[in-house]
XYZ file of C-alpha atoms in Angstrom:
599
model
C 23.578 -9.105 -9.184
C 20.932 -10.866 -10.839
C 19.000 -13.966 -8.692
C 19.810 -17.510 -10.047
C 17.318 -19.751 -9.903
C 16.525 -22.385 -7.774
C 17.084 -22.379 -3.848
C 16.719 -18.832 -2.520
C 20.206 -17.447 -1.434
C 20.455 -16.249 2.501
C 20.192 -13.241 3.860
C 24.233 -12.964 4.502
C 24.394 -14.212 0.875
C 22.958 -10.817 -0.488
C 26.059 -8.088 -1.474
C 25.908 -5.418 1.243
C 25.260 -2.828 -1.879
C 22.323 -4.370 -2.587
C 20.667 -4.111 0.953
C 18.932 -1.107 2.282
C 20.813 0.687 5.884
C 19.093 -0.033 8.731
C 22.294 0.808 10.106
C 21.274 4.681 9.442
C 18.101 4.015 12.352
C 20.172 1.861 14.920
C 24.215 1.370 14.356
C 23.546 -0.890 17.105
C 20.580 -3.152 18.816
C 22.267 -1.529 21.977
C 21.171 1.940 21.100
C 17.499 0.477 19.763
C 16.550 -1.107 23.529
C 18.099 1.860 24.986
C 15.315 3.938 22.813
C 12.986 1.477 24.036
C 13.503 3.065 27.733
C 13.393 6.423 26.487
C 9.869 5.542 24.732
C 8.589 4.242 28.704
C 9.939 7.281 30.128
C 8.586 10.137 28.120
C 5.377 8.354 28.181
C 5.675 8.612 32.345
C 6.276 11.967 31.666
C 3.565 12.773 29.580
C 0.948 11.148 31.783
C 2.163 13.784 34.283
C 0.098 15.748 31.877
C -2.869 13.896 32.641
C -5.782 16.521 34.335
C -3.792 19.487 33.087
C -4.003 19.657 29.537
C -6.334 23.018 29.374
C -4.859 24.522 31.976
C -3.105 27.196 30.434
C -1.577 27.903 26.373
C 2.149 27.192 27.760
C 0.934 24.005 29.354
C -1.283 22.937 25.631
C 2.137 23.526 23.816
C 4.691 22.144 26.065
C 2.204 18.952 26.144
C 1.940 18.665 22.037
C 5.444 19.040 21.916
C 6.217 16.278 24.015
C 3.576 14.086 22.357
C 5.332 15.196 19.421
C 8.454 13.626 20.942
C 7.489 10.590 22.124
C 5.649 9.450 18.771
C 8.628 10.330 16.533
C 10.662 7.800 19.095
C 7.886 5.304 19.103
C 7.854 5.430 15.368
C 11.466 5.171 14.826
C 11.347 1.991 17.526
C 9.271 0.167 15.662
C 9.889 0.558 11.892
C 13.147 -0.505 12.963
C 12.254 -3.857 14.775
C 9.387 -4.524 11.797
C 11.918 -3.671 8.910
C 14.759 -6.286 11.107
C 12.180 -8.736 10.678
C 10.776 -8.387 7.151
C 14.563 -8.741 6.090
C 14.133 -12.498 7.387
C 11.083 -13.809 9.436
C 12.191 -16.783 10.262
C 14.460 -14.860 12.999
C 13.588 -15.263 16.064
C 15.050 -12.336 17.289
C 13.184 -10.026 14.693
C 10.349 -11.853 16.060
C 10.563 -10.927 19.257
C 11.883 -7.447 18.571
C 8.522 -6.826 16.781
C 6.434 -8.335 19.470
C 8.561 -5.971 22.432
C 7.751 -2.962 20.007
C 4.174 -4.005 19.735
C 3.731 -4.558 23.805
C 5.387 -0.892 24.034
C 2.755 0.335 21.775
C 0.066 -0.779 23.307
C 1.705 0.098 26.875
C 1.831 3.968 26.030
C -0.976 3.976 24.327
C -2.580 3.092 27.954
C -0.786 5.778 29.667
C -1.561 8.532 27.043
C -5.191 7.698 26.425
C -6.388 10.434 28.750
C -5.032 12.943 26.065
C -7.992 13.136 23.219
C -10.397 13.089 25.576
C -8.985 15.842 27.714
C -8.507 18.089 25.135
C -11.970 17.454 23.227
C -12.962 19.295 26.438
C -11.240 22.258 26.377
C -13.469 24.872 25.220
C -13.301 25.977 21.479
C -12.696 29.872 23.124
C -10.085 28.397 25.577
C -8.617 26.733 22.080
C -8.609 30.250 20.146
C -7.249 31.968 23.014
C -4.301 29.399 23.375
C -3.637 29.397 19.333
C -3.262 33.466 19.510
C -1.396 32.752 22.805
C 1.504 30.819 21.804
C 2.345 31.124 17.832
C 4.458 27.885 18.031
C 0.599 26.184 18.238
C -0.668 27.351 14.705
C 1.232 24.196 13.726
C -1.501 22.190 15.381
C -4.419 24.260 13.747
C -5.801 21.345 11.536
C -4.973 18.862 13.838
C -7.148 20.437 16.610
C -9.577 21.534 14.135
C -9.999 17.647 12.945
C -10.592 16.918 16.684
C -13.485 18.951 17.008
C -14.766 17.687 14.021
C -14.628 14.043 15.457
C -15.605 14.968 18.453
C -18.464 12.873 19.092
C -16.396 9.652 18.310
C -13.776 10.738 21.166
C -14.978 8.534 24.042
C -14.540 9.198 27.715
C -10.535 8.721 29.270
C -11.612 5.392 30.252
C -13.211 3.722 27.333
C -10.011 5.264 25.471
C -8.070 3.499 27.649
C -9.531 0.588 27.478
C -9.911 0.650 23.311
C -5.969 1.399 23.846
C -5.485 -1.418 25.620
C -7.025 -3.926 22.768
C -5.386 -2.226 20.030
C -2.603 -5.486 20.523
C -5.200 -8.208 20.522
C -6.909 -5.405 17.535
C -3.653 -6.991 14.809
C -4.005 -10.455 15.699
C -5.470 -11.447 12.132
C -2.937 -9.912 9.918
C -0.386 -11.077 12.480
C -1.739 -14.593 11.925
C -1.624 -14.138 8.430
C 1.739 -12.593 7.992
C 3.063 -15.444 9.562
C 1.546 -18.251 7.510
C 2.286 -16.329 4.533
C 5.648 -15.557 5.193
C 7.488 -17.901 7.390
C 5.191 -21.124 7.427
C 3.724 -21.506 3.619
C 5.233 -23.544 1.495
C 4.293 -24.159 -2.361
C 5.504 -26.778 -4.155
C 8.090 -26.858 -6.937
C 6.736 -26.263 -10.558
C 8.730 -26.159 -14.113
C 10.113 -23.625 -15.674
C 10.147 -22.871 -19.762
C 13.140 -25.853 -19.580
C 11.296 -28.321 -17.845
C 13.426 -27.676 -14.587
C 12.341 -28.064 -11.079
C 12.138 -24.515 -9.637
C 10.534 -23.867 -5.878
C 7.207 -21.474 -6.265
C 7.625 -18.490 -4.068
C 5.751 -14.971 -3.173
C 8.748 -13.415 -5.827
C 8.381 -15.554 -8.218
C 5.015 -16.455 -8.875
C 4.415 -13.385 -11.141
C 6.819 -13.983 -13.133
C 5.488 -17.617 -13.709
C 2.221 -15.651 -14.754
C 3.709 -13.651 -17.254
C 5.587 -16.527 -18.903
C 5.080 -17.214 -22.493
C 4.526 -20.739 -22.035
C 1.674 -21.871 -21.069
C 1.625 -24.931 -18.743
C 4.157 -22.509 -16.982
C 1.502 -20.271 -15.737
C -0.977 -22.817 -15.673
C 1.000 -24.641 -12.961
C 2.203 -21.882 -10.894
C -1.174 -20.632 -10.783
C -2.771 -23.462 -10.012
C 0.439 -24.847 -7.508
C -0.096 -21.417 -5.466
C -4.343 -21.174 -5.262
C -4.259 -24.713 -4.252
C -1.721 -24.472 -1.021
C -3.818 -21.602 -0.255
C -7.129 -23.992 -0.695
C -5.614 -26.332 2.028
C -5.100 -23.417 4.438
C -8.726 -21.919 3.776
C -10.350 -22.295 7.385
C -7.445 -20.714 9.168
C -7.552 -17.952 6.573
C -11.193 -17.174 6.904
C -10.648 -17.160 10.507
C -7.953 -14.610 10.049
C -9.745 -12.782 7.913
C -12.919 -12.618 10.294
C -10.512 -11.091 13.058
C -9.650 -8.591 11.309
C -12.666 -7.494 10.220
C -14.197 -7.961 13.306
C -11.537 -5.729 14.809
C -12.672 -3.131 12.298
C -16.167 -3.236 13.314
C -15.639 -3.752 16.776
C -13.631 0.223 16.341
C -16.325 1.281 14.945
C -19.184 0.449 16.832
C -17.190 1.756 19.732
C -16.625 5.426 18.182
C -20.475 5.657 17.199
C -19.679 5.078 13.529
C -22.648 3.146 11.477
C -20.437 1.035 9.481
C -16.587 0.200 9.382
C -16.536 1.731 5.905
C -17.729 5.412 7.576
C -15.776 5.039 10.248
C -12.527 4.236 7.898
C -13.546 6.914 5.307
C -14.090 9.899 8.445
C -10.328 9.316 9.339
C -10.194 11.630 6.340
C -13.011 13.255 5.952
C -14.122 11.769 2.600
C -18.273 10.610 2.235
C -19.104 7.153 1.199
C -20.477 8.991 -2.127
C -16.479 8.895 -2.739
C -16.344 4.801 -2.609
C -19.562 4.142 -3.917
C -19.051 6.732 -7.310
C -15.558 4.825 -7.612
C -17.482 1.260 -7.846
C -20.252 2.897 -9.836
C -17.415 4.663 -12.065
C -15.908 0.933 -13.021
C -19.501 -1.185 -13.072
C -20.165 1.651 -16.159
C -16.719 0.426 -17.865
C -16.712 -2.960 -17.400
C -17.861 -3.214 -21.273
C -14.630 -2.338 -22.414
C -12.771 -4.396 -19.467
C -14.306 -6.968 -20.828
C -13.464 -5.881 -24.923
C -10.278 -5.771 -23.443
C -9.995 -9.701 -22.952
C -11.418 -10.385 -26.059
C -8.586 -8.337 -27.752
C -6.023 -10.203 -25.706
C -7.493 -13.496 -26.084
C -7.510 -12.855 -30.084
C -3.537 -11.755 -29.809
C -2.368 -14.959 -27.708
C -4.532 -17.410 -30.675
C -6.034 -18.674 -27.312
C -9.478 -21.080 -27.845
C -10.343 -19.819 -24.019
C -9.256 -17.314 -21.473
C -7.951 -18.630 -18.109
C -6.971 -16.631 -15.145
C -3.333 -17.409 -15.759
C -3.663 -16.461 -19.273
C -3.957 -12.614 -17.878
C -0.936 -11.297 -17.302
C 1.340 -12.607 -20.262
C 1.965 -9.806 -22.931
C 0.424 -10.691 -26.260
C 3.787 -9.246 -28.413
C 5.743 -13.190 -28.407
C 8.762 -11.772 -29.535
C 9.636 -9.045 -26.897
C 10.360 -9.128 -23.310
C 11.813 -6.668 -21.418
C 14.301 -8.345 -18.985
C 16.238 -5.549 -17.303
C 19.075 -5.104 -14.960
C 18.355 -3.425 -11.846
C 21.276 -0.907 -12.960
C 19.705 -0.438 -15.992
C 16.274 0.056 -14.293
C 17.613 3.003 -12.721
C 18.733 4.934 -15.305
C 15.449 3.872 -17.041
C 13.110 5.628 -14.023
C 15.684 8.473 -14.168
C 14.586 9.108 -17.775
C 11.283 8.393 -17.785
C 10.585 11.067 -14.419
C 12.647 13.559 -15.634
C 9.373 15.655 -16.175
C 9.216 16.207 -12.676
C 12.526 18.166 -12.690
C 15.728 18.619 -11.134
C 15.124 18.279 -7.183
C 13.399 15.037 -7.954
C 16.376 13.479 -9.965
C 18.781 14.524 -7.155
C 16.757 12.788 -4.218
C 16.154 9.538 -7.003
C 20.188 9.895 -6.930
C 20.157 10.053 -2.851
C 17.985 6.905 -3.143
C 19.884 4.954 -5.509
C 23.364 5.563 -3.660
C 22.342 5.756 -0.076
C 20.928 2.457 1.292
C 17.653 2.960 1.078
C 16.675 0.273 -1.430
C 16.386 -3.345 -0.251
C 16.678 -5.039 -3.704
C 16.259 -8.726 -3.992
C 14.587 -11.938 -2.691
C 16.289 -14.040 0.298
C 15.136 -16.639 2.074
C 12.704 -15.557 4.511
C 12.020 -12.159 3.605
C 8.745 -10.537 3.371
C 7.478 -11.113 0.149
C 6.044 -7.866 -2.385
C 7.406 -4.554 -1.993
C 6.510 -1.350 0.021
C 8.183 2.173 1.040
C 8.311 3.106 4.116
C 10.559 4.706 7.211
C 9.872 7.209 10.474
C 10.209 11.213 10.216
C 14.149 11.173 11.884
C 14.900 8.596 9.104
C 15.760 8.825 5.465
C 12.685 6.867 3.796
C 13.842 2.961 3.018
C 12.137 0.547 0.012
C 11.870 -3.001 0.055
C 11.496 -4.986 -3.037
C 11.881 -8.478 -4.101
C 13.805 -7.447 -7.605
C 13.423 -10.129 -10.680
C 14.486 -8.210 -13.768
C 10.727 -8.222 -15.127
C 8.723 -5.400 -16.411
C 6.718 -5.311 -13.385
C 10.252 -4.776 -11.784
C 10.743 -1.899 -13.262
C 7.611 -0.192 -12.488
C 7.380 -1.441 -8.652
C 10.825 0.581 -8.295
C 9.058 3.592 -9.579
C 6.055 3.465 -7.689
C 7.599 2.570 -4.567
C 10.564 5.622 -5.119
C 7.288 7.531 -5.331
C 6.124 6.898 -1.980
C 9.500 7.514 -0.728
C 10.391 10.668 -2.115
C 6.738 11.899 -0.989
C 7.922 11.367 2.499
C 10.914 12.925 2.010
C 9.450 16.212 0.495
C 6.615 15.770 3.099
C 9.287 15.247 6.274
C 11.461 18.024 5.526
C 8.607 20.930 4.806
C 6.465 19.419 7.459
C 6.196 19.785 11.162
C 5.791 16.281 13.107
C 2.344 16.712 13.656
C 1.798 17.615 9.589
C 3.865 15.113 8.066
C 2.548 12.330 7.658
C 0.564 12.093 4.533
C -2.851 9.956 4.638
C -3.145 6.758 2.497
C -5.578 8.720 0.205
C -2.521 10.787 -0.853
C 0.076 8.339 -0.848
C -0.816 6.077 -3.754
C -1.376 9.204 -6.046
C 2.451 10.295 -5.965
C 3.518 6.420 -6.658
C 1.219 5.374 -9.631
C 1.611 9.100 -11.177
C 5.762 7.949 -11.778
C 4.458 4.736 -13.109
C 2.089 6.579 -15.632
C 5.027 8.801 -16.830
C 7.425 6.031 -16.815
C 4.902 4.110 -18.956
C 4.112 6.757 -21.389
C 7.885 7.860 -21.909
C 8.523 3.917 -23.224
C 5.368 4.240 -25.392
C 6.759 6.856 -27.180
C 9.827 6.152 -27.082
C 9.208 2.663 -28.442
C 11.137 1.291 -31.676
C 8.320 -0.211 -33.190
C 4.859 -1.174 -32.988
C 5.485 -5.101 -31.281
C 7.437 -2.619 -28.589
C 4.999 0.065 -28.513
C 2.013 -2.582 -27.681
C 4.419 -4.281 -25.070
C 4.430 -1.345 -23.317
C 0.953 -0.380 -24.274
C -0.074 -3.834 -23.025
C 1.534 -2.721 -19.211
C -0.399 0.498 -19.262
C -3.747 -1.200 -19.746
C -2.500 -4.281 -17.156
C -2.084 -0.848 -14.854
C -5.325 0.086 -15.315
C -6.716 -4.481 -14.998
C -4.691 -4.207 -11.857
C -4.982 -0.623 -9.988
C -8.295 0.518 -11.233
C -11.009 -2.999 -11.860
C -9.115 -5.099 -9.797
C -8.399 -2.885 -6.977
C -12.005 -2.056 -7.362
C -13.050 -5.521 -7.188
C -11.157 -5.899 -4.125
C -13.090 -3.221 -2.702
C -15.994 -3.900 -3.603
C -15.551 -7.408 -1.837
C -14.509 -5.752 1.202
C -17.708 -3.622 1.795
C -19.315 -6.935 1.423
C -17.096 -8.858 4.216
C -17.416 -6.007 6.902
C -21.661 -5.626 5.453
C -21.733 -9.592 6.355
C -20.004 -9.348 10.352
C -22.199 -6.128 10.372
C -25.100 -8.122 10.292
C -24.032 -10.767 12.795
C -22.924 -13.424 9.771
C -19.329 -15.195 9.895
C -16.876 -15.231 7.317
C -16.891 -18.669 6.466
C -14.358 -20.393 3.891
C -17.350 -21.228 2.084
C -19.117 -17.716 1.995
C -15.734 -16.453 1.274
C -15.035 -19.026 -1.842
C -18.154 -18.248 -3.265
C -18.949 -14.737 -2.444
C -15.451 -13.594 -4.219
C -15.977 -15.933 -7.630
C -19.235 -14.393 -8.100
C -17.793 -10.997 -8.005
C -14.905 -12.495 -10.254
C -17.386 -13.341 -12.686
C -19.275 -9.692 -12.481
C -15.916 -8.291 -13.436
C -14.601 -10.313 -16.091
C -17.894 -11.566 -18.105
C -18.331 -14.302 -19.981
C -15.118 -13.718 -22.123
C -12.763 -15.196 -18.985
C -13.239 -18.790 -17.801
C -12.529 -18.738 -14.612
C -10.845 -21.979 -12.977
C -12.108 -23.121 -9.803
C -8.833 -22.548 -8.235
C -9.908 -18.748 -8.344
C -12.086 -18.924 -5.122
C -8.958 -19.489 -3.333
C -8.031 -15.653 -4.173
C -9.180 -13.989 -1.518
C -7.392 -15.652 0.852
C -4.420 -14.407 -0.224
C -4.571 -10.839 -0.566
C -3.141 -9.384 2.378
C -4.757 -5.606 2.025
C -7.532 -7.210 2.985
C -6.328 -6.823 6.872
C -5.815 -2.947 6.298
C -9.354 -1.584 6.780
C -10.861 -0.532 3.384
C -7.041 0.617 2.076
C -7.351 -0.937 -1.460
C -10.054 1.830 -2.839
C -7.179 4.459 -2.309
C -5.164 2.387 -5.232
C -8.188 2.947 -7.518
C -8.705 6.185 -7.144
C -5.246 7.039 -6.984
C -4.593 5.688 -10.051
C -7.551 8.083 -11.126
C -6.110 10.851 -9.912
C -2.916 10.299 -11.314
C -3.634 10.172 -14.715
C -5.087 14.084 -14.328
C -2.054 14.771 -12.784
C -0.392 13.692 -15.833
C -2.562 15.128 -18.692
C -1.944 18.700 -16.625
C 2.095 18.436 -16.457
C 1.919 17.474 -20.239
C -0.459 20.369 -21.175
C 0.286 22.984 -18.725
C 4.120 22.051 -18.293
C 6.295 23.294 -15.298
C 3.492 25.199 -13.589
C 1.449 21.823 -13.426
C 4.521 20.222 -11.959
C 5.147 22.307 -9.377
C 1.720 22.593 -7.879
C 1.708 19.158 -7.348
C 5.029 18.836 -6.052
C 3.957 21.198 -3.649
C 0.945 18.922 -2.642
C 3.974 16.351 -2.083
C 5.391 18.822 0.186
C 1.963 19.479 1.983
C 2.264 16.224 3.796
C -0.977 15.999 5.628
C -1.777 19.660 6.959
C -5.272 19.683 5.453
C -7.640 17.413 4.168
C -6.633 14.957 1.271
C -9.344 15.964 -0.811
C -9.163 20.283 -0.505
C -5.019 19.197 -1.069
C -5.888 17.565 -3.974
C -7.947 20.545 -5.530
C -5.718 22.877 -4.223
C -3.029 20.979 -6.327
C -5.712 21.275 -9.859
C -7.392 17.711 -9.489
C -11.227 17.172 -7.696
C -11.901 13.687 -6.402
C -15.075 15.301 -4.891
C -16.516 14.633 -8.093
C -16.579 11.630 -10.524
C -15.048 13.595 -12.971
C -11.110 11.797 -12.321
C -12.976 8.543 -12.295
C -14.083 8.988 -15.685
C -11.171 10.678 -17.413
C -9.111 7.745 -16.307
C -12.176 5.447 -17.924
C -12.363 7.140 -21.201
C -8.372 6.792 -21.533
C -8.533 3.020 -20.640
C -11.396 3.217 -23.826
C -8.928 5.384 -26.172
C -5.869 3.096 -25.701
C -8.196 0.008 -26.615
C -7.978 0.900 -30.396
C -3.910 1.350 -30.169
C -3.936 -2.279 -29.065
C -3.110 -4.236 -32.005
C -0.114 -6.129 -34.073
């Protein structure tokens, strides 16, 4: 099935094959609310905990496990209610499933906020003694050895129930935003390469961008920045929620910035963030050489915004199937061996792939699921290029939670963000690099060429432009300033203007960018692209020089899910983000591609 144009179809409209299970969490909303009970009852249970967890080793692991318990059902309760109502937010019984899942959070969040603090003050001796004790705790070695080492941001049982009790009101911007974004928004219609009418939507819009026609992208660009315009001072507003939110955290855990406090959840330094902006400031030269190339390809007087993302080669476009973009991602991973084409197989054939656009859904894509469930991928499938690769970075974030949930204890399994956008952008790179060569001649060859270097505009500058932005929204509530639509507008086109030089003539319409980003409501998350995308690339260059024993070392990082720190995981596995050295490897390939880049 390939989307028509014009009105989006319903949900119910959408072939059953081409929508992901949820059926494999819940066969029935019966069985989810009865889950919901479970959830209040093992959280009554494990309060009964509450002034006993030192007492004794058996006591410390029958406690864990229970925690254990009660977060894989809390999980499972509300990926399911979120996923209901991404598949159509203008339900309003996903709606309200979401906001009963939420409420439950924050509920047994209350009742088990004595836990942290209680066991921060169980003697480290008590702590060895337990761990040699009971063998069934080694499990929870790094997670009680990252405890210790956060100790001093572990408030009393009260303020941790209180900060529990706020973490509802704490998602009130992004919930705000989601909303207007995704139920509420509308843009108007625009014209396609015929001159037809066509509604603008989330889906669609990138596609507009990447047209070869010009007043195509010019008025889809310039359609969806000014909606946003008109929306600006309930968008700021938003926006200064959630940072606010983020500060308010981490002025409550003793942290001297949000950006510390965000980076310690890790245990990465701020050196980390800074050498990443410091790493892309130094190669903004050839970012900018870059646009001059393009601009010279397209026979363009001027560089706009919308002139960006259209590939330079006029006479080939990759329109694909999304049955041939499967056996496309097969090939191009095959590198990473046998196990991994068998689980691409499970994906493929299992329902875990929500594939196209309805009305209502939640636009982008993402990969996600609980540890009791098989992982699940939501996309908004338009037979573009950008297609293609979205499918293999998002299968890579599944298939990392797979390996990760199955070699992985509960309390190891889940992966930190840090990790997570390595394993999707390194089957991008392959994928990439596989249609390079593979390419029939030299108009294909820069086609694809033309994606790997829109990777890098995208993941790397951009995503460092982003972040760079947000250290300067959470610097500006840090120092008692609002987030004005104003500051915003004019703090972001500035940056804008840093990044692309002179070269780029940036429309007006640009300010309105910011608004509608909506990382910008997940607490300094878009670095972790960047640097990703960094550490991909090494990850790359070592399967292609060292072969199968590269491969395997980093499949076993995939399988290491998050029982140590991301950044010993990461050496461990052959790559050092300690250092700038990944920052500028990925840099000085961006540089070597530039001369390839020609007709």
């Amino acid at each position: 099935m390939e989307q028509a144009r014009g009105a989006l179809p319903s949900r119910a409209e959408i072939p059953a094959e081409y929508r992901w299970k949820l059926e494999d969490l819940y066969p029935s909303a019966e069985e989810w609310e009865q889950d919901l009970k479970t959830v209040e009852t093992l959280a009554a249970e494990f309060a009964g905990y509450q002034g006993r967890i030192g007492e004794s080793a058996a006591t410390l692991r029958a406690a864990l496990a229970l925690r254990d318990r009660l977060g894989r059902l809390m999980d499972k309760t509300f990926v399911y209610a979120k996923m209901h109502r991404d598949e159509d937010n203008t339900n309003p019984h996903g709606q309200a499933m979401v906001e009963r899942a939420q409420a439950l959070l924050t509920r047994v969040g209350e009742m088990t906020a004595f836990f942290l603090p209680e066991l921060m003050a169980v003697p480290q001796t008590a702590l060895d003694a337990y761990l040699q004790a009971e063998p069934v705790l080694a499990q929870y070695r790094h997670f009680l050895a990252d405890l210790i080492r956060r100790k001093q941001h572990i408030l009393s049982p009260e303020e941790e129930r209180i900060l529990a009790l706020s973490s509802e009101l704490a998602g009130s911007g992004e919930n705000i935003f989601t909303m207007l974004n995704n139920a509420d928004l509308e843009f108007p219609a625009v014209h396609d390469e015929e001159g037809r009418e066509v509604p603008l939507t989330h889906g669609r819009y990138l596609r507009f961008l990447e047209s070869k026609e010009r007043t195509v992208r010019q008025e889809a660009f310039l359609a969806l920045h000014r909606t946003y315009h008109r929306y600006r001072n309930t968008l700021a507003a938003a926006l200064n929620a959630g940072v606010k939110s983020n500060v308010f955290y981490a002025r409550a855990r003793r942290y001297p910035s949000a950006l510390v406090a965000s980076l310690d959840d890790d245990n990465i330094k701020e050196d980390v963030y800074n050498s990443l902006i410091d790493g892309v400031h130094a190669a903004l030269p050839a970012f900018q050489q870059y646009f001059q190339q393009k601009q010279a390809m397209l026979g363009l007087a001027e560089m706009h915004p919308y002139d960006l993302y259209v590939s330079p080669v006029a006479d080939f476009e990759l329109k694909i199937s999304y049955e041939e973009a499967k056996a496309v991602v097969k090939t191009g991973l095959r590198l990473l061996g046998g196990e991994y084409a068998a689980l691409l197989d499970k994906a493929f054939t299992e329902g875990w792939i929500d594939v196209y656009e309805n009305k209502g859904k939640t636009s982008g894509a993402y990969a996600w699921g609980c540890y009791d469930s098989h992982p699940y991928i939501l996309m908004n499938y338009q037979g573009t290029a950008n297609d293609l690769f979205t499918l293999a970075h998002e299968l890579g974030h599944a298939l990392h939670s797979y390996l990760s949930n199955r070699a992985q204890p509960y309390i190891n399994a889940q992966y930190p963000i840090f990790l997570a956008e390595i394993a999707s952008t390194v089957n991008e790179v392959l994928l990439v690099l596989h249609l390079i060569e593979t390419a029939q001649n030299q108009r294909e060859k820069v086609y694809y060429l033309h994606h790997f270097l829109e990777h890098f505009r995208g993941t790397v500058f951009r995503q460092t432009m982003f972040a760079e932005f947000e250290k300067l929204i959470h610097q500006q509530v840090e120092q008692g300033e609002a987030l004005t639509a104003e500051w915003l507008e004019d703090e972001y086109f500035r940056l804008a203007q840093f990044y692309h030089g002179p070269g780029v003539v940036l429309d007006p319409e640009l300010k309105a960018e910011w608004s509608r980003i909506p990382h910008f409501f997940y607490n300094f998350y878009v670095y972790k692209y960047a640097t990703g995308f960094c550490a991909a690339v090494a990850f790359v260059q070592r399967f292609r020089a060292e072969g199968q024993k590269a491969v395997e070392a980093y499949l076993e990082l995939l399988r290491s899910g998050g029982s140590d720190y991301p950044l010993a995981l990461l050496a461990r596995a052959g790559v050092d983000l300690s250092t700038p050295q990944p920052i500028s490897e990925a840099m000085a390939m961006f540089r070597q591609l530039l001369p390839e880049f020609t007709l």
